Amino acid sequence: TQLLEQSPQFLSIQEGENLTVYCNSSSVFSSLQWYRQEPGEGPVLLVTVVTGGEVKKLKRLTFQFGDARKDSSLHITAAQTGDTGLYLCAGRDNFNKFYFGSGTKLNVKP
Amino acid sequence: DTAVSQTPKYLVTQMGNDKSIKCEQNLGHDTMYWYKQDSKKFLKIMFSYNNKELIINETVPNRFSPKSPDKAHLNLHINSLELGDSAVYFCASSRAGVGWNQPQHFGDGTRLSIL
Protein backbone atom coordinates (compact mmCIF):
# COMPACT_ATOMS: atom_id res chain seq x y z
CA THR A 1 0.00 0.00 0.00
CA GLN A 2 1.38 3.39 -0.99
CA LEU A 3 0.87 6.48 1.09
CA LEU A 4 0.17 8.67 -1.94
CA GLU A 5 -2.03 7.45 -4.79
CA GLN A 6 -2.04 9.26 -8.07
CA SER A 7 -4.74 9.09 -10.72
CA PRO A 8 -4.95 8.46 -13.49
CA GLN A 9 -1.99 6.14 -13.84
CA PHE A 10 -1.80 6.74 -17.59
CA LEU A 11 -3.19 9.59 -19.69
CA SER A 12 -2.97 9.97 -23.46
CA ILE A 13 -4.45 13.14 -24.93
CA GLN A 14 -4.26 15.35 -28.01
CA GLU A 15 -2.29 18.56 -28.05
CA GLY A 16 -4.49 21.47 -26.96
CA GLU A 17 -6.62 19.49 -24.52
CA ASN A 18 -6.83 20.19 -20.79
CA LEU A 19 -6.13 17.61 -18.11
CA THR A 20 -6.01 17.15 -14.34
CA VAL A 21 -3.86 14.77 -12.35
CA TYR A 22 -4.77 13.92 -8.76
CA CYS A 23 -2.61 12.99 -5.78
CA ASN A 24 -4.55 11.60 -2.82
CA SER A 25 -3.76 10.33 0.65
CA SER A 26 -5.45 9.63 3.96
CA SER A 27 -2.44 11.21 5.69
CA VAL A 28 -1.76 14.88 6.33
CA PHE A 29 1.39 16.35 4.85
CA SER A 30 3.38 19.41 5.92
CA SER A 31 4.07 20.22 2.29
CA LEU A 32 3.76 18.66 -1.11
CA GLN A 33 5.96 18.83 -4.18
CA TRP A 34 5.29 18.00 -7.83
CA TYR A 35 8.06 16.67 -10.06
CA ARG A 36 8.26 15.79 -13.75
CA GLN A 37 10.51 12.99 -14.92
CA GLU A 38 11.51 12.38 -18.53
CA PRO A 39 12.82 9.02 -19.83
CA GLY A 40 16.43 8.40 -18.87
CA GLU A 41 16.55 11.32 -16.46
CA GLY A 42 15.87 12.06 -12.84
CA PRO A 43 12.77 13.91 -11.57
CA VAL A 44 12.83 17.71 -11.77
CA LEU A 45 10.92 19.85 -9.28
CA LEU A 46 7.99 21.86 -10.66
CA VAL A 47 6.49 23.35 -7.50
CA THR A 48 6.19 23.14 -3.72
CA VAL A 49 2.88 23.88 -1.96
CA VAL A 50 2.83 24.42 1.77
CA THR A 51 -0.44 25.96 2.92
CA GLY A 52 -3.82 24.16 2.85
CA GLY A 53 -5.88 25.53 -0.03
CA GLU A 54 -2.85 27.08 -1.70
CA VAL A 55 -2.94 27.51 -5.47
CA LYS A 56 0.21 28.07 -7.52
CA LYS A 57 0.47 28.74 -11.24
CA LEU A 58 3.42 27.98 -13.45
CA LYS A 59 2.51 29.19 -16.96
CA ARG A 60 -0.10 26.63 -18.16
CA LEU A 61 0.22 24.48 -15.03
CA THR A 62 -1.97 25.09 -11.96
CA PHE A 63 -1.22 23.29 -8.69
CA GLN A 64 -3.57 23.11 -5.73
CA PHE A 65 -3.02 21.80 -2.22
CA GLY A 66 -6.18 20.50 -0.55
CA ASP A 67 -7.61 22.41 2.42
CA ALA A 68 -6.87 19.48 4.73
CA ARG A 69 -3.37 19.04 3.22
CA LYS A 70 -4.13 15.43 2.31
CA ASP A 71 -4.41 15.83 -1.44
CA SER A 72 -3.26 17.88 -4.37
CA SER A 73 -4.06 18.36 -8.03
CA LEU A 74 -2.16 19.44 -11.11
CA HIS A 75 -4.13 20.98 -13.96
CA ILE A 76 -2.57 21.57 -17.37
CA THR A 77 -4.29 23.90 -19.81
CA ALA A 78 -3.84 23.47 -23.57
CA ALA A 79 -1.34 20.62 -23.25
CA GLN A 80 1.68 20.59 -25.54
CA THR A 81 3.84 17.68 -26.69
CA GLY A 82 6.61 19.04 -24.46
CA ASP A 83 4.42 18.28 -21.41
CA THR A 84 4.86 14.54 -22.05
CA GLY A 85 6.48 12.80 -19.12
CA LEU A 86 5.97 11.11 -15.76
CA TYR A 87 4.43 13.38 -13.12
CA LEU A 88 5.19 12.56 -9.50
CA CYS A 89 3.81 14.10 -6.34
CA ALA A 90 5.83 13.87 -3.11
CA GLY A 91 4.52 14.63 0.36
CA ARG A 92 6.57 15.56 3.42
CA ASP A 93 5.28 14.28 6.73
CA ASN A 94 5.76 15.75 10.22
CA PHE A 95 8.88 13.63 10.66
CA ASN A 96 10.48 15.31 7.64
CA LYS A 97 10.32 12.24 5.44
CA PHE A 98 9.32 12.43 1.78
CA TYR A 99 6.94 9.93 0.21
CA PHE A 100 6.53 9.80 -3.54
CA GLY A 101 3.26 9.05 -5.30
CA SER A 102 2.67 6.22 -7.71
CA GLY A 103 3.13 8.49 -10.74
CA THR A 104 1.03 9.57 -13.74
CA LYS A 105 2.43 8.90 -17.18
CA LEU A 106 1.24 11.62 -19.57
CA ASN A 107 1.50 11.34 -23.34
CA VAL A 108 0.51 14.37 -25.40
CA LYS A 109 0.03 13.52 -29.07
CA PRO A 110 0.59 16.10 -31.82
CA ASP B 1 28.43 21.74 -15.19
CA THR B 2 26.45 18.69 -14.03
CA ALA B 3 24.82 19.28 -10.64
CA VAL B 4 24.31 15.69 -9.42
CA SER B 5 26.26 13.03 -11.27
CA GLN B 6 26.05 9.28 -10.81
CA THR B 7 28.30 6.59 -12.19
CA PRO B 8 27.85 4.24 -13.83
CA LYS B 9 24.71 5.03 -15.83
CA TYR B 10 24.19 1.34 -16.65
CA LEU B 11 25.28 -1.64 -14.59
CA VAL B 12 24.67 -5.22 -15.72
CA THR B 13 26.01 -7.92 -13.44
CA GLN B 14 25.50 -11.45 -12.19
CA MET B 15 23.55 -12.46 -9.13
CA GLY B 16 25.77 -12.75 -6.06
CA ASN B 17 28.27 -10.08 -7.14
CA ASP B 18 29.17 -6.97 -5.14
CA LYS B 19 28.91 -3.57 -6.84
CA SER B 20 29.14 0.13 -6.03
CA ILE B 21 27.40 3.20 -7.43
CA LYS B 22 29.00 6.59 -6.97
CA CYS B 23 27.30 9.95 -6.58
CA GLU B 24 28.73 13.45 -6.45
CA GLN B 25 27.05 16.85 -6.24
CA ASN B 26 28.65 20.22 -6.93
CA LEU B 27 25.77 22.32 -5.59
CA GLY B 28 27.20 22.79 -2.11
CA HIS B 29 24.20 20.98 -0.60
CA ASP B 30 24.30 19.49 2.89
CA THR B 31 21.87 16.64 2.34
CA MET B 32 22.08 13.70 -0.04
CA TYR B 33 19.71 10.82 -0.72
CA TRP B 34 19.49 7.43 -2.41
CA TYR B 35 16.17 6.37 -3.97
CA LYS B 36 15.13 3.17 -5.72
CA GLN B 37 12.67 3.34 -8.63
CA ASP B 38 11.08 0.04 -9.56
CA SER B 39 9.67 -1.09 -12.89
CA LYS B 40 6.32 0.53 -12.05
CA LYS B 41 8.11 3.89 -11.61
CA PHE B 42 7.49 3.94 -7.85
CA LEU B 43 10.23 6.01 -6.22
CA LYS B 44 11.12 5.02 -2.67
CA ILE B 45 13.70 6.58 -0.39
CA MET B 46 16.45 4.29 0.89
CA PHE B 47 18.89 6.51 2.76
CA SER B 48 19.57 10.14 3.53
CA TYR B 49 22.74 11.78 4.82
CA ASN B 50 23.12 15.27 6.24
CA ASN B 51 26.70 16.54 6.47
CA LYS B 52 28.07 12.98 6.22
CA GLU B 53 25.74 11.76 8.97
CA LEU B 54 23.05 9.12 8.36
CA ILE B 55 19.60 10.68 8.92
CA ILE B 56 17.14 8.34 7.23
CA ASN B 57 17.62 4.60 6.92
CA GLU B 58 14.48 2.97 5.57
CA THR B 59 13.80 -0.74 5.74
CA VAL B 60 16.51 -1.73 3.33
CA PRO B 61 18.42 -5.04 3.44
CA ASN B 62 21.78 -4.63 5.15
CA ARG B 63 23.38 -5.78 1.90
CA PHE B 64 23.03 -2.10 0.97
CA SER B 65 25.59 0.13 2.65
CA PRO B 66 25.85 3.85 1.95
CA LYS B 67 29.12 5.70 2.52
CA SER B 68 29.63 9.45 2.62
CA PRO B 69 33.34 10.37 2.58
CA ASP B 70 32.43 14.07 2.49
CA LYS B 71 29.23 16.07 2.09
CA ALA B 72 29.61 16.23 -1.70
CA HIS B 73 29.70 12.46 -2.14
CA LEU B 74 27.33 9.63 -1.23
CA ASN B 75 28.21 6.21 -2.59
CA LEU B 76 26.09 3.07 -2.44
CA HIS B 77 27.67 -0.35 -2.08
CA ILE B 78 25.57 -3.46 -2.62
CA ASN B 79 26.70 -6.92 -1.54
CA SER B 80 25.46 -10.27 -2.84
CA LEU B 81 23.20 -8.81 -5.51
CA GLU B 82 19.79 -10.45 -5.97
CA LEU B 83 17.36 -10.46 -8.88
CA GLY B 84 15.00 -8.17 -6.94
CA ASP B 85 17.70 -5.50 -6.79
CA SER B 86 17.15 -4.76 -10.49
CA ALA B 87 15.86 -1.18 -10.63
CA VAL B 88 16.94 2.37 -11.33
CA TYR B 89 18.79 3.94 -8.41
CA PHE B 90 18.67 7.73 -8.09
CA CYS B 91 20.94 9.94 -6.07
CA ALA B 92 19.61 13.36 -5.04
CA SER B 93 20.73 16.33 -2.98
CA SER B 94 19.07 19.31 -1.34
CA ARG B 95 19.98 22.35 0.71
CA ALA B 96 19.64 22.56 4.50
CA GLY B 97 18.18 19.77 6.62
CA VAL B 98 16.34 16.68 5.57
CA GLY B 99 12.78 17.23 4.48
CA TRP B 100 12.88 21.00 4.44
CA ASN B 101 10.87 22.59 1.62
CA GLN B 102 13.87 22.74 -0.62
CA PRO B 103 13.91 21.13 -4.05
CA GLN B 104 15.68 17.84 -4.35
CA HIS B 105 18.05 17.76 -7.32
CA PHE B 106 18.25 14.31 -8.85
CA GLY B 107 20.96 12.60 -10.86
CA ASP B 108 20.08 10.80 -14.08
CA GLY B 109 19.95 7.41 -12.39
CA THR B 110 21.89 4.15 -12.52
CA ARG B 111 20.08 1.33 -14.28
CA LEU B 112 21.02 -1.88 -12.47
CA SER B 113 20.19 -5.18 -14.15
CA ILE B 114 20.88 -8.48 -12.41
CA LEU B 115 21.27 -11.53 -14.61
PDB file of C-alpha atoms in Angstrom, chain A residues 54-100:
ATOM      1  CA  GLU A  54      -2.847  27.075  -1.695  1.00  0.00           C
ATOM      2  CA  VAL A  55      -2.937  27.509  -5.468  1.00  0.00           C
ATOM      3  CA  LYS A  56       0.212  28.070  -7.517  1.00  0.00           C
ATOM      4  CA  LYS A  57       0.471  28.736 -11.237  1.00  0.00           C
ATOM      5  CA  LEU A  58       3.417  27.977 -13.447  1.00  0.00           C
ATOM      6  CA  LYS A  59       2.508  29.186 -16.960  1.00  0.00           C
ATOM      7  CA  ARG A  60      -0.105  26.634 -18.156  1.00  0.00           C
ATOM      8  CA  LEU A  61       0.223  24.483 -15.026  1.00  0.00           C
ATOM      9  CA  THR A  62      -1.967  25.087 -11.959  1.00  0.00           C
ATOM     10  CA  PHE A  63      -1.223  23.292  -8.685  1.00  0.00           C
ATOM     11  CA  GLN A  64      -3.565  23.114  -5.731  1.00  0.00           C
ATOM     12  CA  PHE A  65      -3.019  21.801  -2.216  1.00  0.00           C
ATOM     13  CA  GLY A  66      -6.180  20.500  -0.548  1.00  0.00           C
ATOM     14  CA  ASP A  67      -7.614  22.409   2.415  1.00  0.00           C
ATOM     15  CA  ALA A  68      -6.872  19.483   4.734  1.00  0.00           C
ATOM     16  CA  ARG A  69      -3.372  19.040   3.225  1.00  0.00           C
ATOM     17  CA  LYS A  70      -4.132  15.426   2.312  1.00  0.00           C
ATOM     18  CA  ASP A  71      -4.415  15.827  -1.437  1.00  0.00           C
ATOM     19  CA  SER A  72      -3.258  17.882  -4.374  1.00  0.00           C
ATOM     20  CA  SER A  73      -4.055  18.362  -8.030  1.00  0.00           C
ATOM     21  CA  LEU A  74      -2.160  19.441 -11.109  1.00  0.00           C
ATOM     22  CA  HIS A  75      -4.126  20.978 -13.959  1.00  0.00           C
ATOM     23  CA  ILE A  76      -2.565  21.567 -17.375  1.00  0.00           C
ATOM     24  CA  THR A  77      -4.288  23.898 -19.813  1.00  0.00           C
ATOM     25  CA  ALA A  78      -3.841  23.468 -23.570  1.00  0.00           C
ATOM     26  CA  ALA A  79      -1.338  20.623 -23.254  1.00  0.00           C
ATOM     27  CA  GLN A  80       1.682  20.595 -25.541  1.00  0.00           C
ATOM     28  CA  THR A  81       3.840  17.685 -26.692  1.00  0.00           C
ATOM     29  CA  GLY A  82       6.610  19.036 -24.461  1.00  0.00           C
ATOM     30  CA  ASP A  83       4.419  18.280 -21.415  1.00  0.00           C
ATOM     31  CA  THR A  84       4.856  14.545 -22.053  1.00  0.00           C
ATOM     32  CA  GLY A  85       6.485  12.803 -19.117  1.00  0.00           C
ATOM     33  CA  LEU A  86       5.972  11.107 -15.762  1.00  0.00           C
ATOM     34  CA  TYR A  87       4.429  13.383 -13.121  1.00  0.00           C
ATOM     35  CA  LEU A  88       5.191  12.557  -9.503  1.00  0.00           C
ATOM     36  CA  CYS A  89       3.815  14.102  -6.338  1.00  0.00           C
ATOM     37  CA  ALA A  90       5.826  13.875  -3.114  1.00  0.00           C
ATOM     38  CA  GLY A  91       4.518  14.632   0.358  1.00  0.00           C
ATOM     39  CA  ARG A  92       6.573  15.561   3.418  1.00  0.00           C
ATOM     40  CA  ASP A  93       5.276  14.282   6.733  1.00  0.00           C
ATOM     41  CA  ASN A  94       5.763  15.755  10.218  1.00  0.00           C
ATOM     42  CA  PHE A  95       8.878  13.632  10.661  1.00  0.00           C
ATOM     43  CA  ASN A  96      10.477  15.305   7.642  1.00  0.00           C
ATOM     44  CA  LYS A  97      10.323  12.239   5.443  1.00  0.00           C
ATOM     45  CA  PHE A  98       9.321  12.428   1.780  1.00  0.00           C
ATOM     46  CA  TYR A  99       6.935   9.926   0.210  1.00  0.00           C
ATOM     47  CA  PHE A 100       6.531   9.802  -3.542  1.00  0.00           C
TER      48      PHE A 100
END
